[in-house]
Amino acid sequence: MIDEESGGSALPDRGVPAQRVLDEIAALRETDRPTHGGRLFAYVYDPAVPGLDELAAAAHAASAHVNGLDPTAFPSLLAMENALVGAAARLLGGGPGSSAPDVVGSVTSGGTESLILAVKAARDSRPEIAAPRIVVPSSGHAAFAKAAHYLRVALDVVPVSPATLRPDPATMAAAIGPDTVLVACSAPSYAHGVVDPVGEIAAAAAVAGVRCHVDACFGGWTLPYLRRLGAPVPPFDFTVPGVTSISVDLHKYAYAPKGVSVLLHRDPALRAPQYFAYADWPGYTMINPTIASTRSGGPIAAAYATLRHLGDDGYLRLASLTCDAVAGLADAVRAVDGLRLMAEPESTVVCFTTTDPDLDLFVLVDELTARGWHTQPQLTYAGLPATVHLTVTAAVAPRVAEFGPDLADAVAAARAAGPVELPGELLALAATLTPDALTPDLVAGLAAGLGLGGGRSTGPAGPTAESEGRLAAGSVPAGASVPERMAPVNALLNAAPPAFRERLLVEFVGLLQRPTWGIAPGIHQQA
Ligand SMILES: *Cc1c(COP(=O)(O)O)cnc(C)c1O
């Protein structure tokens, strides 16, 4: 594919013809999970609408070089951003004639940035608090912890009930203290797909005079449509008094290409502390609503095109397809002895666990992968069992009938294979070592023992893109440096406490993310 002359470096001595470069990328993409086809239940949101990819790509290309840094230089981006924010606000109970007529917002690069900015705005709205804190249910997205980490805000985690997978509103209320700047809840939670009691939590926050953020990154674009289709969706948006901000990811169920989310605030005063302005240097006066300064117009234009093309009726139709797919997948799970739904699906997640000690979920995940179904394992956490997570999108609908038989088959194979048995010394390590005791040598040994082939100093490295997500999720990557079967890795992580899991993943991914010096990964040298 690539000749010796040009080598595999991203910067060859002599430029490579355009078509050959595209061929190289296509060859690399062969190693990825399939982004289309309705068999991938995480990372990717596919509506399977003919022509939509092409439209979004054209819109992306048309605005890729436009810079969101200065809305006065590029009014096209300002117009598209305002249109996106308006659409999100309307969908979520704001806008003219609603109970939140003054709602404003920002377009961000993703859910994580939206949450970091919600926490930043809350923190900086209370400059008198020296050590600010946020209250978050244990089911809240990891990005709240990331925001707390980045912004030096303390995190007060309220456990969810193992029965309902929701936080108790009274416990949330009791966790609010004088230094609390924000209370958060999810609609729905990513892990289990359940909607928190937003009304009661927001009311408690309002009584305490504290902001309340609803993380609707995952479900904000589907719950309103599911409600219109007759699902009993509880109030979770700006119609709920006390809700001060909401995040919704357009690169999830608005089906836009990646890199776009919306953060809404009930009024401009709530948004004001989100901005960063700086005039104390000899260059241009900087005024940024979001973390990035230079921002590509590509994702914004692609999202704009996607929303305009699909339209309200399109989203309703896609939600209906998704709803049917969720019902079908849940039925398939119920039909298998030894599997149990974690919750009756109330959004677009199907999440199940095992009730049979001879059925190892991580082995089951590998067996499903071998049958072409890419699911997401979730580890045991604080009294909650390990689970398998399925993010369901409209593209899954035509595949649902194939899932049941394959699930039954994979369960039979996983039972026959039996649970993963890790070497005793590995388990002992996981159980007894503190994260600090994980030396690079020890990690390299563990990685080798588990078949994770990182850390080599010569030869082609495996693919690096998204490796973190795949490893953390424990799916089976197809690259050269990660094993076919991830069950042993997951079993080890599952046996370890969270702090150890974090450290181990940092080390493992650090081994994968090494620069390549020779032939590009996944490209076969021509004879
Ligand atoms: C995906 C998600 C996020 C984080 O969004 P990214 O776009 O991955 O940064 C936050 N909260 C919830 C509920 C999510 O599903």
PDB file of C-alpha atoms in Angstrom, residues 260-500:
ATOM      1  CA  VAL A 260     -20.691  19.420  18.745  1.00  0.00           C
ATOM      2  CA  SER A 261     -22.785  19.821  21.884  1.00  0.00           C
ATOM      3  CA  VAL A 262     -24.959  22.602  23.301  1.00  0.00           C
ATOM      4  CA  LEU A 263     -24.873  24.072  26.814  1.00  0.00           C
ATOM      5  CA  LEU A 264     -28.027  26.028  27.675  1.00  0.00           C
ATOM      6  CA  HIS A 265     -28.552  28.443  30.579  1.00  0.00           C
ATOM      7  CA  ARG A 266     -31.956  29.639  31.743  1.00  0.00           C
ATOM      8  CA  ASP A 267     -30.898  33.293  31.342  1.00  0.00           C
ATOM      9  CA  PRO A 268     -27.916  35.393  30.228  1.00  0.00           C
ATOM     10  CA  ALA A 269     -26.848  36.252  33.789  1.00  0.00           C
ATOM     11  CA  LEU A 270     -26.351  32.560  34.541  1.00  0.00           C
ATOM     12  CA  ARG A 271     -24.164  32.243  31.449  1.00  0.00           C
ATOM     13  CA  ALA A 272     -22.043  35.350  32.032  1.00  0.00           C
ATOM     14  CA  PRO A 273     -19.382  33.734  34.290  1.00  0.00           C
ATOM     15  CA  GLN A 274     -18.806  31.071  31.617  1.00  0.00           C
ATOM     16  CA  TYR A 275     -16.992  33.591  29.380  1.00  0.00           C
ATOM     17  CA  PHE A 276     -13.286  34.295  29.450  1.00  0.00           C
ATOM     18  CA  ALA A 277     -12.173  37.711  28.236  1.00  0.00           C
ATOM     19  CA  TYR A 278      -8.633  39.024  28.174  1.00  0.00           C
ATOM     20  CA  ALA A 279      -7.360  42.407  27.015  1.00  0.00           C
ATOM     21  CA  ASP A 280      -4.135  42.579  28.992  1.00  0.00           C
ATOM     22  CA  TRP A 281      -1.685  41.679  26.231  1.00  0.00           C
ATOM     23  CA  PRO A 282      -0.565  43.351  22.996  1.00  0.00           C
ATOM     24  CA  GLY A 283      -2.466  40.974  20.695  1.00  0.00           C
ATOM     25  CA  TYR A 284      -6.177  40.805  19.845  1.00  0.00           C
ATOM     26  CA  THR A 285      -8.602  41.135  22.717  1.00  0.00           C
ATOM     27  CA  MET A 286      -9.761  37.636  23.417  1.00  0.00           C
ATOM     28  CA  ILE A 287     -13.339  36.794  24.307  1.00  0.00           C
ATOM     29  CA  ASN A 288     -14.124  33.081  24.469  1.00  0.00           C
ATOM     30  CA  PRO A 289     -17.427  31.480  25.482  1.00  0.00           C
ATOM     31  CA  THR A 290     -15.882  27.999  25.366  1.00  0.00           C
ATOM     32  CA  ILE A 291     -12.593  26.288  26.211  1.00  0.00           C
ATOM     33  CA  ALA A 292     -11.102  26.356  22.730  1.00  0.00           C
ATOM     34  CA  SER A 293     -10.251  29.699  21.209  1.00  0.00           C
ATOM     35  CA  THR A 294      -9.748  28.867  17.537  1.00  0.00           C
ATOM     36  CA  ARG A 295     -12.727  26.687  16.670  1.00  0.00           C
ATOM     37  CA  SER A 296     -13.441  25.047  13.342  1.00  0.00           C
ATOM     38  CA  GLY A 297     -16.744  25.888  11.737  1.00  0.00           C
ATOM     39  CA  GLY A 298     -16.876  22.318  10.368  1.00  0.00           C
ATOM     40  CA  PRO A 299     -18.775  20.579  13.170  1.00  0.00           C
ATOM     41  CA  ILE A 300     -21.152  23.520  13.575  1.00  0.00           C
ATOM     42  CA  ALA A 301     -22.042  23.645   9.881  1.00  0.00           C
ATOM     43  CA  ALA A 302     -22.378  19.857   9.749  1.00  0.00           C
ATOM     44  CA  ALA A 303     -24.747  19.908  12.736  1.00  0.00           C
ATOM     45  CA  TYR A 304     -26.729  22.756  11.186  1.00  0.00           C
ATOM     46  CA  ALA A 305     -27.096  20.804   7.943  1.00  0.00           C
ATOM     47  CA  THR A 306     -28.085  17.645   9.831  1.00  0.00           C
ATOM     48  CA  LEU A 307     -30.809  19.359  11.859  1.00  0.00           C
ATOM     49  CA  ARG A 308     -32.187  21.213   8.841  1.00  0.00           C
ATOM     50  CA  HIS A 309     -32.239  18.091   6.684  1.00  0.00           C
ATOM     51  CA  LEU A 310     -33.754  15.705   9.219  1.00  0.00           C
ATOM     52  CA  GLY A 311     -36.276  18.176  10.616  1.00  0.00           C
ATOM     53  CA  ASP A 312     -38.673  17.642  13.456  1.00  0.00           C
ATOM     54  CA  ASP A 313     -40.554  14.940  11.566  1.00  0.00           C
ATOM     55  CA  GLY A 314     -37.295  13.141  10.800  1.00  0.00           C
ATOM     56  CA  TYR A 315     -36.277  13.035  14.446  1.00  0.00           C
ATOM     57  CA  LEU A 316     -39.724  11.796  15.436  1.00  0.00           C
ATOM     58  CA  ARG A 317     -39.480   8.990  12.900  1.00  0.00           C
ATOM     59  CA  LEU A 318     -35.945   8.064  14.017  1.00  0.00           C
ATOM     60  CA  ALA A 319     -37.029   8.063  17.679  1.00  0.00           C
ATOM     61  CA  SER A 320     -39.888   5.743  16.775  1.00  0.00           C
ATOM     62  CA  LEU A 321     -37.515   3.325  15.022  1.00  0.00           C
ATOM     63  CA  THR A 322     -35.132   3.491  17.998  1.00  0.00           C
ATOM     64  CA  CYS A 323     -37.941   2.889  20.459  1.00  0.00           C
ATOM     65  CA  ASP A 324     -38.994  -0.272  18.574  1.00  0.00           C
ATOM     66  CA  ALA A 325     -35.371  -1.436  18.472  1.00  0.00           C
ATOM     67  CA  VAL A 326     -35.015  -0.931  22.244  1.00  0.00           C
ATOM     68  CA  ALA A 327     -38.159  -2.971  22.850  1.00  0.00           C
ATOM     69  CA  GLY A 328     -36.905  -5.755  20.593  1.00  0.00           C
ATOM     70  CA  LEU A 329     -33.466  -5.902  22.190  1.00  0.00           C
ATOM     71  CA  ALA A 330     -34.954  -5.869  25.698  1.00  0.00           C
ATOM     72  CA  ASP A 331     -37.206  -8.781  24.710  1.00  0.00           C
ATOM     73  CA  ALA A 332     -34.166 -10.661  23.440  1.00  0.00           C
ATOM     74  CA  VAL A 333     -32.446 -10.171  26.807  1.00  0.00           C
ATOM     75  CA  ARG A 334     -35.545 -11.236  28.760  1.00  0.00           C
ATOM     76  CA  ALA A 335     -35.771 -14.391  26.686  1.00  0.00           C
ATOM     77  CA  VAL A 336     -32.349 -15.621  27.845  1.00  0.00           C
ATOM     78  CA  ASP A 337     -32.063 -17.532  31.089  1.00  0.00           C
ATOM     79  CA  GLY A 338     -29.355 -16.071  33.293  1.00  0.00           C
ATOM     80  CA  LEU A 339     -29.599 -12.506  32.009  1.00  0.00           C
ATOM     81  CA  ARG A 340     -31.466  -9.706  33.773  1.00  0.00           C
ATOM     82  CA  LEU A 341     -32.274  -6.171  32.616  1.00  0.00           C
ATOM     83  CA  MET A 342     -30.816  -3.645  35.059  1.00  0.00           C
ATOM     84  CA  ALA A 343     -33.870  -1.446  34.523  1.00  0.00           C
ATOM     85  CA  GLU A 344     -36.917  -1.457  32.304  1.00  0.00           C
ATOM     86  CA  PRO A 345     -35.736   0.667  29.361  1.00  0.00           C
ATOM     87  CA  GLU A 346     -37.051   4.227  29.647  1.00  0.00           C
ATOM     88  CA  SER A 347     -34.803   5.843  27.063  1.00  0.00           C
ATOM     89  CA  THR A 348     -32.491   4.441  24.385  1.00  0.00           C
ATOM     90  CA  VAL A 349     -30.256   2.252  26.554  1.00  0.00           C
ATOM     91  CA  VAL A 350     -30.564  -1.466  27.114  1.00  0.00           C
ATOM     92  CA  CYS A 351     -28.418  -2.538  30.055  1.00  0.00           C
ATOM     93  CA  PHE A 352     -28.250  -6.048  31.439  1.00  0.00           C
ATOM     94  CA  THR A 353     -26.360  -8.162  33.933  1.00  0.00           C
ATOM     95  CA  THR A 354     -26.042 -11.845  34.706  1.00  0.00           C
ATOM     96  CA  THR A 355     -27.725 -13.821  37.469  1.00  0.00           C
ATOM     97  CA  ASP A 356     -25.695 -16.957  36.787  1.00  0.00           C
ATOM     98  CA  PRO A 357     -22.222 -17.283  38.320  1.00  0.00           C
ATOM     99  CA  ASP A 358     -21.211 -19.610  35.470  1.00  0.00           C
ATOM    100  CA  LEU A 359     -21.996 -16.940  32.912  1.00  0.00           C
ATOM    101  CA  ASP A 360     -19.146 -14.421  32.753  1.00  0.00           C
ATOM    102  CA  LEU A 361     -20.379 -11.159  31.196  1.00  0.00           C
ATOM    103  CA  PHE A 362     -16.925 -10.274  29.905  1.00  0.00           C
ATOM    104  CA  VAL A 363     -16.681 -13.611  28.100  1.00  0.00           C
ATOM    105  CA  LEU A 364     -20.175 -12.999  26.746  1.00  0.00           C
ATOM    106  CA  VAL A 365     -19.067  -9.607  25.388  1.00  0.00           C
ATOM    107  CA  ASP A 366     -16.191 -11.309  23.539  1.00  0.00           C
ATOM    108  CA  GLU A 367     -18.565 -13.969  22.198  1.00  0.00           C
ATOM    109  CA  LEU A 368     -20.918 -11.253  20.934  1.00  0.00           C
ATOM    110  CA  THR A 369     -17.989  -9.489  19.290  1.00  0.00           C
ATOM    111  CA  ALA A 370     -17.022 -12.719  17.568  1.00  0.00           C
ATOM    112  CA  ARG A 371     -20.578 -12.763  16.166  1.00  0.00           C
ATOM    113  CA  GLY A 372     -20.292  -9.178  14.904  1.00  0.00           C
ATOM    114  CA  TRP A 373     -22.117  -7.387  17.778  1.00  0.00           C
ATOM    115  CA  HIS A 374     -20.062  -4.716  19.492  1.00  0.00           C
ATOM    116  CA  THR A 375     -21.343  -4.093  23.009  1.00  0.00           C
ATOM    117  CA  GLN A 376     -19.883  -2.174  25.938  1.00  0.00           C
ATOM    118  CA  PRO A 377     -18.968  -3.917  29.204  1.00  0.00           C
ATOM    119  CA  GLN A 378     -19.254  -1.875  32.424  1.00  0.00           C
ATOM    120  CA  LEU A 379     -17.345  -2.917  35.541  1.00  0.00           C
ATOM    121  CA  THR A 380     -18.651  -3.707  39.017  1.00  0.00           C
ATOM    122  CA  TYR A 381     -18.982  -0.490  40.995  1.00  0.00           C
ATOM    123  CA  ALA A 382     -20.045   0.315  44.573  1.00  0.00           C
ATOM    124  CA  GLY A 383     -22.545  -2.486  45.039  1.00  0.00           C
ATOM    125  CA  LEU A 384     -23.681  -2.426  41.418  1.00  0.00           C
ATOM    126  CA  PRO A 385     -22.884  -5.512  39.351  1.00  0.00           C
ATOM    127  CA  ALA A 386     -20.882  -5.601  36.124  1.00  0.00           C
ATOM    128  CA  THR A 387     -23.196  -4.948  33.198  1.00  0.00           C
ATOM    129  CA  VAL A 388     -23.377  -4.869  29.431  1.00  0.00           C
ATOM    130  CA  HIS A 389     -24.463  -1.543  27.941  1.00  0.00           C
ATOM    131  CA  LEU A 390     -26.165  -1.089  24.588  1.00  0.00           C
ATOM    132  CA  THR A 391     -26.596   2.412  23.186  1.00  0.00           C
ATOM    133  CA  VAL A 392     -29.405   1.911  20.692  1.00  0.00           C
ATOM    134  CA  THR A 393     -29.751   4.093  17.591  1.00  0.00           C
ATOM    135  CA  ALA A 394     -32.137   4.082  14.665  1.00  0.00           C
ATOM    136  CA  ALA A 395     -29.702   2.041  12.552  1.00  0.00           C
ATOM    137  CA  VAL A 396     -30.217  -0.920  14.891  1.00  0.00           C
ATOM    138  CA  ALA A 397     -33.901  -1.310  13.970  1.00  0.00           C
ATOM    139  CA  PRO A 398     -33.431  -3.510  10.882  1.00  0.00           C
ATOM    140  CA  ARG A 399     -30.913  -5.722  12.770  1.00  0.00           C
ATOM    141  CA  VAL A 400     -32.988  -6.482  15.863  1.00  0.00           C
ATOM    142  CA  ALA A 401     -34.379  -9.811  14.668  1.00  0.00           C
ATOM    143  CA  GLU A 402     -30.817 -11.109  14.204  1.00  0.00           C
ATOM    144  CA  PHE A 403     -29.775 -10.164  17.729  1.00  0.00           C
ATOM    145  CA  GLY A 404     -31.878 -12.612  19.754  1.00  0.00           C
ATOM    146  CA  PRO A 405     -30.546 -15.835  18.207  1.00  0.00           C
ATOM    147  CA  ASP A 406     -26.958 -14.549  18.315  1.00  0.00           C
ATOM    148  CA  LEU A 407     -27.352 -13.505  21.962  1.00  0.00           C
ATOM    149  CA  ALA A 408     -28.668 -16.950  22.909  1.00  0.00           C
ATOM    150  CA  ASP A 409     -25.837 -18.559  20.988  1.00  0.00           C
ATOM    151  CA  ALA A 410     -23.202 -16.296  22.569  1.00  0.00           C
ATOM    152  CA  VAL A 411     -24.579 -17.011  26.047  1.00  0.00           C
ATOM    153  CA  ALA A 412     -24.350 -20.759  25.397  1.00  0.00           C
ATOM    154  CA  ALA A 413     -20.759 -20.357  24.200  1.00  0.00           C
ATOM    155  CA  ALA A 414     -19.836 -18.196  27.204  1.00  0.00           C
ATOM    156  CA  ARG A 415     -21.329 -20.784  29.584  1.00  0.00           C
ATOM    157  CA  ALA A 416     -19.411 -23.536  27.825  1.00  0.00           C
ATOM    158  CA  ALA A 417     -16.175 -21.548  28.028  1.00  0.00           C
ATOM    159  CA  GLY A 418     -16.730 -20.773  31.700  1.00  0.00           C
ATOM    160  CA  PRO A 419     -15.706 -17.656  33.612  1.00  0.00           C
ATOM    161  CA  VAL A 420     -12.276 -16.083  33.150  1.00  0.00           C
ATOM    162  CA  GLU A 421      -9.808 -17.458  35.643  1.00  0.00           C
ATOM    163  CA  LEU A 422      -6.976 -15.070  36.198  1.00  0.00           C
ATOM    164  CA  PRO A 423      -3.676 -16.343  37.517  1.00  0.00           C
ATOM    165  CA  GLY A 424      -3.732 -16.083  41.306  1.00  0.00           C
ATOM    166  CA  GLU A 425      -0.746 -13.794  41.423  1.00  0.00           C
ATOM    167  CA  LEU A 426      -2.437 -11.308  39.097  1.00  0.00           C
ATOM    168  CA  LEU A 427      -5.537 -11.200  41.259  1.00  0.00           C
ATOM    169  CA  ALA A 428      -3.426 -10.856  44.366  1.00  0.00           C
ATOM    170  CA  LEU A 429      -1.624  -7.938  42.741  1.00  0.00           C
ATOM    171  CA  ALA A 430      -4.867  -6.259  41.822  1.00  0.00           C
ATOM    172  CA  ALA A 431      -6.300  -6.710  45.276  1.00  0.00           C
ATOM    173  CA  THR A 432      -3.284  -5.710  47.345  1.00  0.00           C
ATOM    174  CA  LEU A 433      -1.233  -3.189  45.397  1.00  0.00           C
ATOM    175  CA  THR A 434      -1.784   0.505  45.823  1.00  0.00           C
ATOM    176  CA  PRO A 435      -1.829   2.469  42.546  1.00  0.00           C
ATOM    177  CA  ASP A 436       1.518   4.047  43.440  1.00  0.00           C
ATOM    178  CA  ALA A 437       3.155   0.633  43.531  1.00  0.00           C
ATOM    179  CA  LEU A 438       2.487   0.153  39.815  1.00  0.00           C
ATOM    180  CA  THR A 439       5.942   0.698  38.376  1.00  0.00           C
ATOM    181  CA  PRO A 440       6.420   0.859  34.598  1.00  0.00           C
ATOM    182  CA  ASP A 441       8.107  -2.558  34.688  1.00  0.00           C
ATOM    183  CA  LEU A 442       5.244  -4.093  36.595  1.00  0.00           C
ATOM    184  CA  VAL A 443       2.749  -2.602  34.149  1.00  0.00           C
ATOM    185  CA  ALA A 444       4.744  -3.880  31.179  1.00  0.00           C
ATOM    186  CA  GLY A 445       4.723  -7.336  32.780  1.00  0.00           C
ATOM    187  CA  LEU A 446       0.987  -7.190  33.366  1.00  0.00           C
ATOM    188  CA  ALA A 447       0.404  -5.969  29.833  1.00  0.00           C
ATOM    189  CA  ALA A 448       2.473  -8.795  28.416  1.00  0.00           C
ATOM    190  CA  GLY A 449       0.701 -11.330  30.638  1.00  0.00           C
ATOM    191  CA  LEU A 450      -2.650 -10.123  29.383  1.00  0.00           C
ATOM    192  CA  GLY A 451      -1.560 -10.070  25.745  1.00  0.00           C
ATOM    193  CA  LEU A 452      -1.576  -6.294  25.447  1.00  0.00           C
ATOM    194  CA  GLY A 453       1.366  -5.817  23.153  1.00  0.00           C
ATOM    195  CA  GLY A 454       2.380  -2.294  23.929  1.00  0.00           C
ATOM    196  CA  GLY A 455       5.750  -0.973  24.963  1.00  0.00           C
ATOM    197  CA  ARG A 456       7.824  -2.290  22.112  1.00  0.00           C
ATOM    198  CA  SER A 457      10.624  -0.122  20.957  1.00  0.00           C
ATOM    199  CA  THR A 458      10.714  -1.372  17.378  1.00  0.00           C
ATOM    200  CA  GLY A 459       8.256  -2.381  14.709  1.00  0.00           C
ATOM    201  CA  PRO A 460       4.873  -0.975  13.862  1.00  0.00           C
ATOM    202  CA  ALA A 461       2.717   0.128  16.757  1.00  0.00           C
ATOM    203  CA  GLY A 462      -0.986  -0.549  16.836  1.00  0.00           C
ATOM    204  CA  PRO A 463      -3.594   2.025  16.074  1.00  0.00           C
ATOM    205  CA  THR A 464      -3.778   4.749  18.685  1.00  0.00           C
ATOM    206  CA  ALA A 465      -6.973   6.582  17.840  1.00  0.00           C
ATOM    207  CA  GLU A 466      -9.711   5.898  20.395  1.00  0.00           C
ATOM    208  CA  SER A 467      -7.616   3.249  22.063  1.00  0.00           C
ATOM    209  CA  GLU A 468      -8.413   4.721  25.434  1.00  0.00           C
ATOM    210  CA  GLY A 469     -12.122   4.414  24.957  1.00  0.00           C
ATOM    211  CA  ARG A 470     -11.874   0.908  23.644  1.00  0.00           C
ATOM    212  CA  LEU A 471      -9.628  -0.258  26.406  1.00  0.00           C
ATOM    213  CA  ALA A 472     -11.584   1.443  29.111  1.00  0.00           C
ATOM    214  CA  ALA A 473     -14.679  -0.059  27.672  1.00  0.00           C
ATOM    215  CA  GLY A 474     -12.912  -3.346  27.269  1.00  0.00           C
ATOM    216  CA  SER A 475     -14.169  -4.044  23.792  1.00  0.00           C
ATOM    217  CA  VAL A 476     -12.111  -6.005  21.353  1.00  0.00           C
ATOM    218  CA  PRO A 477     -10.006  -3.750  19.218  1.00  0.00           C
ATOM    219  CA  ALA A 478      -8.839  -5.154  15.922  1.00  0.00           C
ATOM    220  CA  GLY A 479      -5.375  -3.630  15.985  1.00  0.00           C
ATOM    221  CA  ALA A 480      -2.155  -5.506  16.252  1.00  0.00           C
ATOM    222  CA  SER A 481      -1.262  -4.524  19.792  1.00  0.00           C
ATOM    223  CA  VAL A 482      -4.432  -5.442  21.618  1.00  0.00           C
ATOM    224  CA  PRO A 483      -5.672  -8.971  22.154  1.00  0.00           C
ATOM    225  CA  GLU A 484      -8.601 -10.631  20.397  1.00  0.00           C
ATOM    226  CA  ARG A 485     -10.224 -11.407  23.704  1.00  0.00           C
ATOM    227  CA  MET A 486     -10.599  -8.649  26.252  1.00  0.00           C
ATOM    228  CA  ALA A 487     -12.261 -10.748  28.982  1.00  0.00           C
ATOM    229  CA  PRO A 488      -9.010 -11.300  30.942  1.00  0.00           C
ATOM    230  CA  VAL A 489      -8.253  -7.562  30.909  1.00  0.00           C
ATOM    231  CA  ASN A 490     -11.782  -6.771  32.046  1.00  0.00           C
ATOM    232  CA  ALA A 491     -11.664  -9.455  34.719  1.00  0.00           C
ATOM    233  CA  LEU A 492      -8.467  -7.941  36.109  1.00  0.00           C
ATOM    234  CA  LEU A 493      -9.867  -4.411  36.036  1.00  0.00           C
ATOM    235  CA  ASN A 494     -13.090  -5.666  37.581  1.00  0.00           C
ATOM    236  CA  ALA A 495     -11.176  -7.216  40.469  1.00  0.00           C
ATOM    237  CA  ALA A 496      -9.358  -3.969  41.213  1.00  0.00           C
ATOM    238  CA  PRO A 497     -10.593  -0.888  43.098  1.00  0.00           C
ATOM    239  CA  PRO A 498     -11.312   2.236  40.968  1.00  0.00           C
ATOM    240  CA  ALA A 499      -8.058   4.030  41.796  1.00  0.00           C
ATOM    241  CA  PHE A 500      -6.087   0.999  40.635  1.00  0.00           C
TER     242      PHE A 500
END
